[in-house]
Coordinates of C-alpha atoms and ligand atoms in Angstrom, one line a residue:
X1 CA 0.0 0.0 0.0
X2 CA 1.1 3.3 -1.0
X3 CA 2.3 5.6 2.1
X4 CA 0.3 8.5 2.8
X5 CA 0.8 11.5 3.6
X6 CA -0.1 13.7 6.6
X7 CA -2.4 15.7 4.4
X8 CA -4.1 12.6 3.5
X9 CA -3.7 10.7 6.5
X10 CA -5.9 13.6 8.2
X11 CA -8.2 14.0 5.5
X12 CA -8.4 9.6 5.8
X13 CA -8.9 10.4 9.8
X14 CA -11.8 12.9 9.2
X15 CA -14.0 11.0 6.5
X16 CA -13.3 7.5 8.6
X17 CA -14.9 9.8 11.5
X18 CA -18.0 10.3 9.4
X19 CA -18.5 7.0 8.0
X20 CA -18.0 4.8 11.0
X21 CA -20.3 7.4 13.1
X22 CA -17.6 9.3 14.9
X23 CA -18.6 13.1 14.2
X24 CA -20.6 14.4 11.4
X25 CA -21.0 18.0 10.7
X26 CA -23.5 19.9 12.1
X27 CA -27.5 20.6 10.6
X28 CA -25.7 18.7 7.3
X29 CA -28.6 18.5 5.6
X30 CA -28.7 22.5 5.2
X31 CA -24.8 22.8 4.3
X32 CA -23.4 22.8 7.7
X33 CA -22.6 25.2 10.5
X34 CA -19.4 26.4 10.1
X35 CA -16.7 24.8 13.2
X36 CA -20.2 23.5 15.0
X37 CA -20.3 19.7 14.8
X38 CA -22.4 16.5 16.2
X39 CA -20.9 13.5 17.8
X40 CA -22.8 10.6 16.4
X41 CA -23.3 7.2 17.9
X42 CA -19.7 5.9 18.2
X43 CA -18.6 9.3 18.8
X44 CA -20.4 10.0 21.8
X45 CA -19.4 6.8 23.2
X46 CA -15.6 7.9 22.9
X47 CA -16.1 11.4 24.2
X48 CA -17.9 9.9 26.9
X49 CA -15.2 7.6 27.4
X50 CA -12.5 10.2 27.3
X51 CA -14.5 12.3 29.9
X52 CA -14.6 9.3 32.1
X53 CA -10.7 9.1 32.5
X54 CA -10.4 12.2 32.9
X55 CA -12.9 12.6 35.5
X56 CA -11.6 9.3 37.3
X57 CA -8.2 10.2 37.4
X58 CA -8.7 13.6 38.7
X59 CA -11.7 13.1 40.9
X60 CA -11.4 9.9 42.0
X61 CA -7.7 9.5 42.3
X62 CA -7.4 12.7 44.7
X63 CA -9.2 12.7 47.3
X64 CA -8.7 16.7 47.7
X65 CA -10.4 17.1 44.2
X66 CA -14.1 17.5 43.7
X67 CA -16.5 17.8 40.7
X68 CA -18.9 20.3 39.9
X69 CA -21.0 20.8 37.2
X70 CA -21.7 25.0 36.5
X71 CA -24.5 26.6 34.5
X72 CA -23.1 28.0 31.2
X73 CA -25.0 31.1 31.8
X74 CA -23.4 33.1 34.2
X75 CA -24.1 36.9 36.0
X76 CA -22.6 39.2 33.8
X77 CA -20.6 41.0 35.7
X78 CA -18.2 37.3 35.6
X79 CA -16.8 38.0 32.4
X80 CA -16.2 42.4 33.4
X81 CA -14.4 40.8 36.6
X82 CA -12.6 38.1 34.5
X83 CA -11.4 40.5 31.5
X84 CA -13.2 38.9 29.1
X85 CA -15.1 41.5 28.0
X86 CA -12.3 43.7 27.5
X87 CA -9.8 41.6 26.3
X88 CA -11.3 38.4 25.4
X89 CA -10.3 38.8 21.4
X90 CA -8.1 38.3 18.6
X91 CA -6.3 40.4 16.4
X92 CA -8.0 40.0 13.2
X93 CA -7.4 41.1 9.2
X94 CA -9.4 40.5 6.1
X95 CA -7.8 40.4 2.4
X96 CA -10.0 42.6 -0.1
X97 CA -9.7 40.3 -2.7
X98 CA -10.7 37.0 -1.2
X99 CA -13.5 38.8 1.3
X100 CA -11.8 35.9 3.7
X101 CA -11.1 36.8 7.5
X102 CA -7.5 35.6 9.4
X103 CA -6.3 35.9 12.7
X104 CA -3.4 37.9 11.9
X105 CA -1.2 35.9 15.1
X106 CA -1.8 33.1 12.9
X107 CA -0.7 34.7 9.6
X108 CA 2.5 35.2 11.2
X109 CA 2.9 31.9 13.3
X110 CA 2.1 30.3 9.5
X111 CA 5.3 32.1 7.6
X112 CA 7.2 31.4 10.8
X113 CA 6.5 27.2 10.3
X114 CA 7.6 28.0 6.7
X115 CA 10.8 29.9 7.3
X116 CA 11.6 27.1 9.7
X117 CA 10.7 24.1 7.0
X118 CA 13.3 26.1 4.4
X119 CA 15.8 25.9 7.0
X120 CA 15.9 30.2 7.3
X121 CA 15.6 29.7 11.1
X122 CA 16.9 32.7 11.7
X123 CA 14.5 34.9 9.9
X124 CA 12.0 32.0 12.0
X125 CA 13.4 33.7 15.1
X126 CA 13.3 37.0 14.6
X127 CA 9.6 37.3 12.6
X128 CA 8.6 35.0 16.2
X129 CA 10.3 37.6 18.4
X130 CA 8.6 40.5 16.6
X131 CA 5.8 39.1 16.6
X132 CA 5.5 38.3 20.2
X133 CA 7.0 42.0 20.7
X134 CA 3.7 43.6 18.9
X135 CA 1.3 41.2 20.5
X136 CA 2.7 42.2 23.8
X137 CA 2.0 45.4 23.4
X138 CA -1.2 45.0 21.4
X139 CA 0.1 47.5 18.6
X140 CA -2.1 46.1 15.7
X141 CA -0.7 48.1 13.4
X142 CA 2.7 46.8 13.7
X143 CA 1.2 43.1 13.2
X144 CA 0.0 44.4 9.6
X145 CA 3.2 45.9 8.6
X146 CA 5.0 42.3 9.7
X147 CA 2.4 40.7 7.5
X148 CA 3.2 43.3 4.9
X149 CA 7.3 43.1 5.4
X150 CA 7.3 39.2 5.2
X151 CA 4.9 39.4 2.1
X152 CA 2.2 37.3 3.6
X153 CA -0.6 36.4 1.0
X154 CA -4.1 35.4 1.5
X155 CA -4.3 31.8 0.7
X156 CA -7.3 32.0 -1.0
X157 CA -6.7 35.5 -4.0
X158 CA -2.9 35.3 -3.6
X159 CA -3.1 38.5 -2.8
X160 CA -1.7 40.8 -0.3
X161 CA -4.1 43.4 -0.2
X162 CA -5.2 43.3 3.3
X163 CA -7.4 45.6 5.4
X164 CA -6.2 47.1 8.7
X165 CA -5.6 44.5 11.8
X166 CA -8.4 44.8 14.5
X167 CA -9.6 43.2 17.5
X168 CA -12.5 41.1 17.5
X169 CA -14.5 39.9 20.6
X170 CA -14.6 36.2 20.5
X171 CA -17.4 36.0 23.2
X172 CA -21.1 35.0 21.7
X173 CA -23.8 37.2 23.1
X174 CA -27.9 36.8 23.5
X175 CA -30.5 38.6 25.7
X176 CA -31.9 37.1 28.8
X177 CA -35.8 37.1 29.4
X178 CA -38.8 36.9 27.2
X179 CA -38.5 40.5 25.1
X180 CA -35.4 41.6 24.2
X181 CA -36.2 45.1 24.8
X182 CA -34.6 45.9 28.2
X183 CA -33.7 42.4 29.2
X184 CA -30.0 42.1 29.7
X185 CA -27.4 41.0 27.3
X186 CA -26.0 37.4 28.8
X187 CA -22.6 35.7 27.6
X188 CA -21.9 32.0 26.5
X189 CA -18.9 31.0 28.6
X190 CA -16.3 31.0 26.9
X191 CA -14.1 29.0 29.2
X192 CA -15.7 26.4 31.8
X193 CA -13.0 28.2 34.5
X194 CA -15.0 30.8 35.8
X195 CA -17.7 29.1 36.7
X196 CA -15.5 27.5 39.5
X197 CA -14.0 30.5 40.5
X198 CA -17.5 31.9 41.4
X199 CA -17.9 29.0 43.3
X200 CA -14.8 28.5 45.5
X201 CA -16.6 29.6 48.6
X202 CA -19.4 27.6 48.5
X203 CA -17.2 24.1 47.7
X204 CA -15.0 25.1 49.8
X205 CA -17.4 25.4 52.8
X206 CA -20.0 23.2 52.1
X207 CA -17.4 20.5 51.4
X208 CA -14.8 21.2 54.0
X209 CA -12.2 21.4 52.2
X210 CA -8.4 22.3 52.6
X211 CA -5.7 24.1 50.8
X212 CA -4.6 22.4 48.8
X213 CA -7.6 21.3 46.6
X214 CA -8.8 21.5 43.7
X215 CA -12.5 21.8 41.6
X216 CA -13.0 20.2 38.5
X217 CA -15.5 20.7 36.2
X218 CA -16.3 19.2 32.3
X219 CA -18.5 21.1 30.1
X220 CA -19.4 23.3 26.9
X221 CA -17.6 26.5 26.0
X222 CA -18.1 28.8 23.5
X223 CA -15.7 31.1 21.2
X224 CA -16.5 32.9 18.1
X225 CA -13.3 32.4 16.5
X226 CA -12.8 34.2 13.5
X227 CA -11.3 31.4 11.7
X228 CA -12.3 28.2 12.3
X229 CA -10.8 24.9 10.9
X230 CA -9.2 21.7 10.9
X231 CA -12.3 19.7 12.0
X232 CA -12.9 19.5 15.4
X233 CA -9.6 21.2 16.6
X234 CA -10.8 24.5 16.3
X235 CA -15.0 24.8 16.9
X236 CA -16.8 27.4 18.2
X237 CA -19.2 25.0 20.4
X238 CA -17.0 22.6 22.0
X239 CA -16.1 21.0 26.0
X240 CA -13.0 21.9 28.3
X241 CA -12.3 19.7 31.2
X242 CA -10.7 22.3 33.4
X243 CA -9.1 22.0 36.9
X244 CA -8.4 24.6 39.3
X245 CA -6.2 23.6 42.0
X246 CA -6.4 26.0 45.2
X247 CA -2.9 26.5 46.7
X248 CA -0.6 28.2 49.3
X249 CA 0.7 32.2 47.7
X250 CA 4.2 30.8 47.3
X251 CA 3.5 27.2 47.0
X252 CA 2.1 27.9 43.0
X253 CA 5.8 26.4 41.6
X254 CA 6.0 23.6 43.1
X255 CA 2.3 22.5 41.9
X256 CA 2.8 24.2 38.6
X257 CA 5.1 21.6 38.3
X258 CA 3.2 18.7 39.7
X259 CA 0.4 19.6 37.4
X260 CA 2.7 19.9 34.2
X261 CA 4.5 16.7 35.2
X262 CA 1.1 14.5 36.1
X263 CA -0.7 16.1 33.1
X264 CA 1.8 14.4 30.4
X265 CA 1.3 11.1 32.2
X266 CA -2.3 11.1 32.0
X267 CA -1.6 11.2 28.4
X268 CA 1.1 9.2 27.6
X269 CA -0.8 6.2 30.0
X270 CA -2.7 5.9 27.5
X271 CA -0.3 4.3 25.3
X272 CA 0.4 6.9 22.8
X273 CA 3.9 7.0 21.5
X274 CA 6.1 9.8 24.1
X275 CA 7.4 11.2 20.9
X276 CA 4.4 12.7 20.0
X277 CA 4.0 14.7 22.8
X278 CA 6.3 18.1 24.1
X279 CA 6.1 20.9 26.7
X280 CA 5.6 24.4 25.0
X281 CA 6.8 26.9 28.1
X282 CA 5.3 30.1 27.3
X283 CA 7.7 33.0 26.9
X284 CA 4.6 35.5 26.6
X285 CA 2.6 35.8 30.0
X286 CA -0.7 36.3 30.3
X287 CA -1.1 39.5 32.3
X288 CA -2.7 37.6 35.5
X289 CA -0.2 34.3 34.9
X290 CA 3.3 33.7 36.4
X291 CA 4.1 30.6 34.7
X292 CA 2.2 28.7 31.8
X293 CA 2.8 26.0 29.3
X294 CA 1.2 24.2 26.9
X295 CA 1.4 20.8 26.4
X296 CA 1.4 20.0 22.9
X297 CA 0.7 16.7 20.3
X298 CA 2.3 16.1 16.9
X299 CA -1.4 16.6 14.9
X300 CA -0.5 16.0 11.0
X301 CA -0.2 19.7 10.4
X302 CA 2.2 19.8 13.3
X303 CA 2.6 20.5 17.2
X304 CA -0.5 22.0 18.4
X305 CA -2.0 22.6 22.0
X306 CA -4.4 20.8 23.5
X307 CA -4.1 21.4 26.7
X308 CA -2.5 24.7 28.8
X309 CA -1.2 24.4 32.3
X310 CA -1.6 28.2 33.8
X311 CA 0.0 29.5 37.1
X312 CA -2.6 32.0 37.3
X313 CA -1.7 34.0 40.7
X314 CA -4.6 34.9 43.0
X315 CA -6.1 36.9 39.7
X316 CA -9.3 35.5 39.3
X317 CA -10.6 35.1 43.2
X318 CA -9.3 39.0 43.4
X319 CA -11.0 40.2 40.4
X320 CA -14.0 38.6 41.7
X321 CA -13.5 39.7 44.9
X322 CA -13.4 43.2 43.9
X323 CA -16.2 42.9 41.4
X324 CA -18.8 40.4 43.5
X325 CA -17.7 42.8 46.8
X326 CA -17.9 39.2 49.2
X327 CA -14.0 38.0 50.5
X328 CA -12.8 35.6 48.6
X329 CA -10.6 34.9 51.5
X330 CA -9.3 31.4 53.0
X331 CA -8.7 31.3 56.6
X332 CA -5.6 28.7 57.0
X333 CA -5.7 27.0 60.3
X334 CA -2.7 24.6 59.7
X335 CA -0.7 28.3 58.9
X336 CA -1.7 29.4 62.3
X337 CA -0.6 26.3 63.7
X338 CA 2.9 26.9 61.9
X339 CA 2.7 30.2 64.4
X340 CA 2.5 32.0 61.3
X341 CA 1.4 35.3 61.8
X342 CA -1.5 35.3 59.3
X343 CA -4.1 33.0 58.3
X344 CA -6.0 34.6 55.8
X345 CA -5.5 34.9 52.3
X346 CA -6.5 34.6 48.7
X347 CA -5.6 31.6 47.5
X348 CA -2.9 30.9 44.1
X349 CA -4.4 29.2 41.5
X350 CA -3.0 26.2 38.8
X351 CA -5.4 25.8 36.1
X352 CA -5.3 22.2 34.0
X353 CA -7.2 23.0 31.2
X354 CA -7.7 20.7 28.3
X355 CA -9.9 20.4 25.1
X356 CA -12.0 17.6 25.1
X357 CA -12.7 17.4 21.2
X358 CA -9.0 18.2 20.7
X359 CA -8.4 15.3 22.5
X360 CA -11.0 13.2 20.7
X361 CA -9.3 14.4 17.7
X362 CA -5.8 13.1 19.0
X363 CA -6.9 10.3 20.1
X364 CA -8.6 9.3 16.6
X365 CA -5.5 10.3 14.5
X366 CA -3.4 8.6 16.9
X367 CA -4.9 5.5 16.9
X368 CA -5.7 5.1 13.3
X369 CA -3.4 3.1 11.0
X370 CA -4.1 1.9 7.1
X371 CA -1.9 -1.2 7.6
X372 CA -0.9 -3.5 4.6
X373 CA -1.8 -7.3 5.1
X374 CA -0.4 -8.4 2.1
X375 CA 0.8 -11.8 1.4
X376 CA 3.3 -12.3 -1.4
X377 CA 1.0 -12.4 -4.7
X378 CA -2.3 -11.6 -2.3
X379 CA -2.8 -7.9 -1.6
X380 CA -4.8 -7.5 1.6
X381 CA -5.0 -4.1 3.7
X382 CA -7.3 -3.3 6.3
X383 CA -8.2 0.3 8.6
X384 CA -7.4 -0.5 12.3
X385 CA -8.3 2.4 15.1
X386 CA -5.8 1.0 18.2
X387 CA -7.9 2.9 20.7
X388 CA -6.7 1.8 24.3
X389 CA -9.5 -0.9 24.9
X390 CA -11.1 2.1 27.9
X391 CA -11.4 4.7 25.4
X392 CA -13.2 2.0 22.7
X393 CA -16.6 2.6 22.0
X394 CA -17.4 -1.5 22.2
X395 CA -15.4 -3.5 24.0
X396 CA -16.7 -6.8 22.6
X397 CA -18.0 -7.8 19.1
X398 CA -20.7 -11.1 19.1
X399 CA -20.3 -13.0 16.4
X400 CA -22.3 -16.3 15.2
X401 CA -20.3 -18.0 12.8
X402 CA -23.5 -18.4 10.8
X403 CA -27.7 -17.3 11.3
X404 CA -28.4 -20.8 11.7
X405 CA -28.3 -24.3 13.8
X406 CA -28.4 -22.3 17.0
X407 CA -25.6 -20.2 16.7
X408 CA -27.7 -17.0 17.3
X409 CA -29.3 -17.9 20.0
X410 CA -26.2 -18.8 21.7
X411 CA -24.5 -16.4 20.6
X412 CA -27.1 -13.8 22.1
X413 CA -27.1 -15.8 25.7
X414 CA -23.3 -14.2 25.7
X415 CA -24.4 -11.0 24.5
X416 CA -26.7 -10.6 27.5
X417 CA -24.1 -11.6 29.9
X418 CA -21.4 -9.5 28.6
X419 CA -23.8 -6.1 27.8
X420 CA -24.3 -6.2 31.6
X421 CA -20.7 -4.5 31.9
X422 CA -19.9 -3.0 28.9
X423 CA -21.1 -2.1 25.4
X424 CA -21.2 -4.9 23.3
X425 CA -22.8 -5.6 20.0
X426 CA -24.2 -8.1 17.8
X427 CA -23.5 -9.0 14.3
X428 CA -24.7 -12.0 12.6
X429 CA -24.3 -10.5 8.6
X430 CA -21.3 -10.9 6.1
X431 CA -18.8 -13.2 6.4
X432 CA -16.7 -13.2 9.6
X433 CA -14.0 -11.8 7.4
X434 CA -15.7 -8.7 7.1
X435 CA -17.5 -8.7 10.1
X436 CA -13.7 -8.5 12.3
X437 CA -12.5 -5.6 9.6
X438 CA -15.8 -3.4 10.4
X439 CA -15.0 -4.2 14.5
X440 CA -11.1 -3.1 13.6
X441 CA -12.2 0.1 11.8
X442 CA -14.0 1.0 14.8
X443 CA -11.5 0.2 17.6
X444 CA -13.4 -2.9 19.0
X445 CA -11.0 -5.1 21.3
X446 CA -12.4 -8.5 21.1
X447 CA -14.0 -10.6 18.7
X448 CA -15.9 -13.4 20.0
X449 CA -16.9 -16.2 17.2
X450 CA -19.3 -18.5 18.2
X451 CA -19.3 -21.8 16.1
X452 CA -20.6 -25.3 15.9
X453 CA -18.0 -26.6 18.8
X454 CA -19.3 -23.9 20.9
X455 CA -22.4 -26.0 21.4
X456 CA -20.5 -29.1 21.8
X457 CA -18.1 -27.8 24.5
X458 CA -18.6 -23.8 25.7
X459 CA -15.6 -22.5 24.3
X460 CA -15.1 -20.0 22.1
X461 CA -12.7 -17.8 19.7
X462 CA -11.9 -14.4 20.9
X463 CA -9.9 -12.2 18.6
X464 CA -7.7 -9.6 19.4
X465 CA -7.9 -6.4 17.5
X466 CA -3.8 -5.3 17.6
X467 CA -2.6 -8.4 16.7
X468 CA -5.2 -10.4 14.9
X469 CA -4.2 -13.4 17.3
X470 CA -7.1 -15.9 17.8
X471 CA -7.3 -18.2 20.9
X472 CA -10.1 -20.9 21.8
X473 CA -11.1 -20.3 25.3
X474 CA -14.3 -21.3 27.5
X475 CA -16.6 -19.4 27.7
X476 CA -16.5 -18.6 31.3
X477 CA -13.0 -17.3 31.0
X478 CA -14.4 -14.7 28.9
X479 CA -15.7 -12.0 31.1
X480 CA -12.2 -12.2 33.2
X481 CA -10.2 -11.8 29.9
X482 CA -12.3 -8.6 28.7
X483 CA -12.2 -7.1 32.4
X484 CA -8.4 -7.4 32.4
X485 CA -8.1 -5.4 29.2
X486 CA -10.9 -3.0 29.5
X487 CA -10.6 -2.1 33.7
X488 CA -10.5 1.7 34.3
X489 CA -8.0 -0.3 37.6
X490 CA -4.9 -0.8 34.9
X491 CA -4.8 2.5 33.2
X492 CA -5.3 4.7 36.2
X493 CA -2.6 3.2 37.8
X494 CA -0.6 4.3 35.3
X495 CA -1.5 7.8 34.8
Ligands
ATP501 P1 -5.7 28.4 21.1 O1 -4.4 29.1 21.3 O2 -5.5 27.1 20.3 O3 -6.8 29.2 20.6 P2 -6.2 28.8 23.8 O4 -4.8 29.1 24.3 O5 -7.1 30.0 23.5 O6 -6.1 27.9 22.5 P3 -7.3 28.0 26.3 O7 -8.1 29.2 26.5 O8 -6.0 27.8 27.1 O9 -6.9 27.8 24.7 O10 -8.2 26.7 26.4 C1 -7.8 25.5 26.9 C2 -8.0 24.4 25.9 O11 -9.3 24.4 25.3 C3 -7.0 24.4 24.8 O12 -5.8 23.8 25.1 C4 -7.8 23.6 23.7 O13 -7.6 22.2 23.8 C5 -9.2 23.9 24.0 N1 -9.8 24.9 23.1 C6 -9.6 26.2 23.1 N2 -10.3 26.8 22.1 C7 -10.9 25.8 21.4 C8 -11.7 25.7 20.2 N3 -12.1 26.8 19.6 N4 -12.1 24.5 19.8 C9 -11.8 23.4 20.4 N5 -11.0 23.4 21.5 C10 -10.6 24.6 22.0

């Protein structure tokens, strides 16, 4: 089989998503909404799945981190005290010719790959340090005469006759109440964060808890980005799984660094090739943040975040403190007992924040493979997704050999044993040939092929996906082999 390239292999990745059921895009039927999409029936099955680790291993695994689950809809006065409203936006720029609208960062951060492809890394450098130099100190103009310096043209005319650079709101906007005359103009979150910053004193009181701890919280945000693309890795409806972690004012390093280091693992437990992965300290601070990375995966059109560790200082809680007029404060009795003078204080924050359909997207490219089966004269190929058997959609595929002499119905005795635990399906159509290539294209760990010496002697063949190896085993032995492979116990041992 010829070797793809990453192009292809992504364009492979996102119409594999659509035909097996993964994501589709949204309201098709009328043309689609662009960067809106739908997870369909395998889909929300992974995304649940992915959720579910995440969730475990930070909720469960710590038992000084709790879940809460926010209202997207917020007071506000959140996103004044947050500086969302203010400076919540992107620097934008639109070419004349082509009508088509860029983030002008982007632009930039484009020619920047390129130089650095060519091997002119040191026009790389200094077009990044410029850059970063005019973002700082949000001088737009000075971002249009870089794009106009470096000859930047819009992908679409080939042109470079681009209109002024301007800042553009990402946050989506609707009224409140029935009439929209006089009712009050309400925000779609555009980050899941705040919503546990408004609520730090009540966890913290009504659950007892002690610095340090942390809230965690999955759910929908929403950005009006003025480009969207790449699938799913860029939307403007789509889910964060955030963490903020409550600490110590001086302690933030230390768990910035915890965090950093037991974020990567989380990933790489899942079996994804290290390689693929790398830190991306920032060099540009937010204004409110003291130390930030990203932490970054190999997509086919190159390393991109999808997920930011932030030290974010005591920012938020003050801001809200300020803006809400109720303390914010943390009284510290273990501080006390140190014979500290104080006990009071705002508490630092470390933010974990990761995108949930970013991962989804990571998880698909990285586990899909177009492997060649071929056998001297006989060409044979097949699409394999080597999802880590947690994150599969179904864990098990039933399988009579044929519709007849009683396979079914044994077959289906099985089937209602095994859909107790997991999801599990039933296929009786095609021959077993293609029946195990549909389960590979969709991740599925285990075959199980029922046939006439089942009904003589309770055994079975189970399959494994990877590595195509069949073995005969009874059929009691079955739900032990499946648990081993698909316990949530293995993996979050590892992470
Ligand atoms: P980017 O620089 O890519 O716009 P960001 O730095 O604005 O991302 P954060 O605000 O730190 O992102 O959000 C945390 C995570 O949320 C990101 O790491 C990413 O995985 C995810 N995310 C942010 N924006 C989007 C989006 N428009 N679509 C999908 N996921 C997103």
């Amino acid at each position: 089989m010829a070797k793809t390239n990453n192009d292809e292999q992504f364009k492979n990745v996102i119409s594999h998503a659509k035909e097996y059921g993964f994501v589709f895009q949204s309201s098709e039927i009328y043309d689609g909404l662009s960067a809106v999409y739908d997870y369909g029936q395998l889909g929300a099955e992974l995304k649940n799945n992915i959720k579910t680790y995440w969730w475990k291993s930070m909720v469960q695994m710590h038992e000084n981190i709790v879940g809460i689950d926010s209202a997207i809809f917020m007071h506000p006065k959140v996103w004044k005290a947050s500086g969302h409203v203010d400076g919540f936006s992107d620097p934008m720029i639109d070419n004349k010719d082509s009508n088509k609208r860029y983030r002008a960062d982007q632009l930039l951060e484009d020619k920047i790959t390129r130089y650095e492809k060519d091997g002119k890394t040191d026009k790389a450098a200094k077009l990044q340090a410029d850059m970063d130099e005019a973002l700082k100190a949000e001088n737009l103009p000075q971002l249009k005469v870089l794009i106009e310096e470096h000859e930047i043209a819009c992908p679409v005319s080939g042109t470079k006759n681009w209109t002024d650079v301007r800042q553009f709101n990402l946050m989506f906007s609707t009224q409140f109440g029935a009439m929209a005359e006089g009712a009050e103009e309400v925000y779609l979150r555009p980050e899941t964060a705040q919503g546990i910053f408004v609520n730090f004193l009540n966890v913290q009181k009504s659950g007892r808890m002690k610095i340090p701890f942390g809230i965690a919280q999955i759910g929908k945000a929403f950005r009006n980005e003025v480009i969207a693309r790449q699938f799913i890795m860029r939307m403007r409806e789509f889910e964060q799984m955030e963490m903020q972690f409550f600490v110590r004012p001086g302690e933030e390093m230390k768990w910035f660094e915890y965090w950093k280091e037991a974020r990567l693992k989380w990933h790489t437990a899942l079996g994804t090739d290290p390689v693929k992965y790398k830190y991306h300290d920032h060099a540009k601070l937010a204004h409110y943040a003291n130390a930030a990375t990203d932490i970054e995966f190999e997509f086919p059109f190159g390393f991109k975040e999808v997920e930011g560790i932030h030290s974010r200082t005591d920012f938020d809680l003050t801001q809200h403190q300020e803006f809400s007029g109720k303390k914010m404060q943390y009284f510290d009795n273990d501080l006390n007992a140190e014979g500290k003078p104080y006990g009071n204080y705002i508490p630092y924050v470390i933010e974990t924040s990761i995108g949930l359909d970013r991962m989804f997207l990571l998880t698909m490219i990285g586990a899909f493979e177009e492997q060649d089966l071929s056998e001297g004269e006989k060409t044979d190929s097949r699409i394999v997704l080597h999802l880590h058997p947690c994150l599969a959609p179904i864990k098990a595929a039933i399988l009579p050999l044929t519709k007849k002499d009683g396979l079914p119905e044994k077959a289906k005795t099985i089937m209602d044993n095994l859909k107790l635990d997991y999801n599990v399906v039933y296929e009786e159509k095609d021959s077993i040939g293609k029946r195990y290539r549909r389960q590979d294209a969709i991740g599925t760990p285990f075959c199980i092929t029922i046939d006439h010496q089942t009904l003589e002697d309770d055994t079975v063949t189970i399959r494994h996906r990877d590595s195509m190896e069949q073995q005969r085993i009874d059929i009691k032995d079955l739900e032990q082999l499946i648990a081993n492979k698909v316990s949530w116990k293995n993996l979050l041992r590892q992470s």
